[in-house]
XYZ file of C-alpha atoms in Angstrom:
100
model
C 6.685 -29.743 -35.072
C 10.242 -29.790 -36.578
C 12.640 -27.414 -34.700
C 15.914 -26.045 -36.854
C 18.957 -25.249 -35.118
C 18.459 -21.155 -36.905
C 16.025 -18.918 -36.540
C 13.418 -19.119 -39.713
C 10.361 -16.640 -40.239
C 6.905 -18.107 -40.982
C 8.162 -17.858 -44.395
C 11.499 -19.480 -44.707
C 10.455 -22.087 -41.931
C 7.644 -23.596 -44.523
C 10.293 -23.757 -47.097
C 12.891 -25.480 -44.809
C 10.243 -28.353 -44.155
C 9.910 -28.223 -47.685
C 13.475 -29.216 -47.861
C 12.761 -31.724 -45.038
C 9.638 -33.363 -46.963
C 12.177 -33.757 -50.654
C 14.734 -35.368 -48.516
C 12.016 -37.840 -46.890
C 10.349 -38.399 -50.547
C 12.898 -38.354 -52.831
C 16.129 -39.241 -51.321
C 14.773 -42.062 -49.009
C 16.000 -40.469 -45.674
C 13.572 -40.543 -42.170
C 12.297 -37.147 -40.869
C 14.928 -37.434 -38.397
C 17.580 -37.715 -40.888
C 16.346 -35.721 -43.014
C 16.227 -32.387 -40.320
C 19.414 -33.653 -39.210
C 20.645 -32.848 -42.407
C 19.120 -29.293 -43.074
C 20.838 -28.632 -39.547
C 24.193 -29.764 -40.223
C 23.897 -28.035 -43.806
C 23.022 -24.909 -42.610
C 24.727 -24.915 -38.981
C 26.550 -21.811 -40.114
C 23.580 -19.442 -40.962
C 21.701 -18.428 -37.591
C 19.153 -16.445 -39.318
C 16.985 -18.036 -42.271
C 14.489 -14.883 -43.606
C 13.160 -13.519 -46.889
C 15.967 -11.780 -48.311
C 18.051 -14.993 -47.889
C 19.446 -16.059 -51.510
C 18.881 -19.792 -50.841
C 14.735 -19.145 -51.266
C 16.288 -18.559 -55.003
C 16.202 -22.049 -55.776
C 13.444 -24.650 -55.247
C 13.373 -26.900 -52.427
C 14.251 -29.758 -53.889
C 17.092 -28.392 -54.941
C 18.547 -28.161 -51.668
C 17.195 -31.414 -50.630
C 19.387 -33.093 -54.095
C 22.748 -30.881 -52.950
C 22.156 -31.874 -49.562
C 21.694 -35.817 -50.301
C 24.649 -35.840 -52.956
C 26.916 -33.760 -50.747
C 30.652 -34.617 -50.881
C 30.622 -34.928 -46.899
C 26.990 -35.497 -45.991
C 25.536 -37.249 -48.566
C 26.830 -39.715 -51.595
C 29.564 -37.460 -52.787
C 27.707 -37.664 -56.043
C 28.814 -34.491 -57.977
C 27.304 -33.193 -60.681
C 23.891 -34.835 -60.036
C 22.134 -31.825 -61.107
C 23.225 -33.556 -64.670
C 21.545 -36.575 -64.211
C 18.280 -36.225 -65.792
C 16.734 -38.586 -63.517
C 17.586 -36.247 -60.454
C 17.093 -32.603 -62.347
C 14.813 -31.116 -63.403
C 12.654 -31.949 -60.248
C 10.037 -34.250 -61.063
C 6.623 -32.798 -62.756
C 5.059 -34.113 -59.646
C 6.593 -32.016 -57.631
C 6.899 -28.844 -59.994
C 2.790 -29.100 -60.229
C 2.564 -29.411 -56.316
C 5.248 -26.442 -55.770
C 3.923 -23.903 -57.926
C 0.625 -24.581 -56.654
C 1.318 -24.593 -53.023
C 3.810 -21.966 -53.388
């Protein structure tokens, strides 16, 4: 079971491991990493629940911000124009909006 480092509700935990899974699939990185990641990222926020603007965007976006980050990641900015990284893959959009 993957343990983050803020308090999530059933909710916001699913979409967290969400952000975990993009991050394993998408961006290469181990589990490990990957949660390593979502913890460092969101160190700051202790509380992770349903009125929480980041549930705005789709998890994949977070995993791409998180894997291009200037610190964490590849300092690649502006990847969100780089039409092989956005729009998310139809893949995933089919699996999201059906599982979500």
């Amino acid at each position: 079971m993957i343990e983050f480092s803020f308090k999530t509700t059933e909710e916001t935990y699913k979409y967290c491991c969400e952000v975990v899974e993009c991050l394993m699939t998408y961006c290469g990185k181990t589990e490990e990493e990957a949660l390593r990641l979502v913890n460092l990222i969101w160190k700051d926020r202790s509380v992770f629940d349903e009125d929480d603007l980041r549930l705005h965007e789709y998890p994949y976006y977070w995993a791409m911000g998180i894997a291009h980050h200037p610190i964490l990641g590849d300092d690649k900015g502006g990847w969100y124009h780089d039409q092989q990284l956005w729009p998310p893959p139809p893949e995933y959009l089919q699996r999201y909006t059906l599982d979500g």
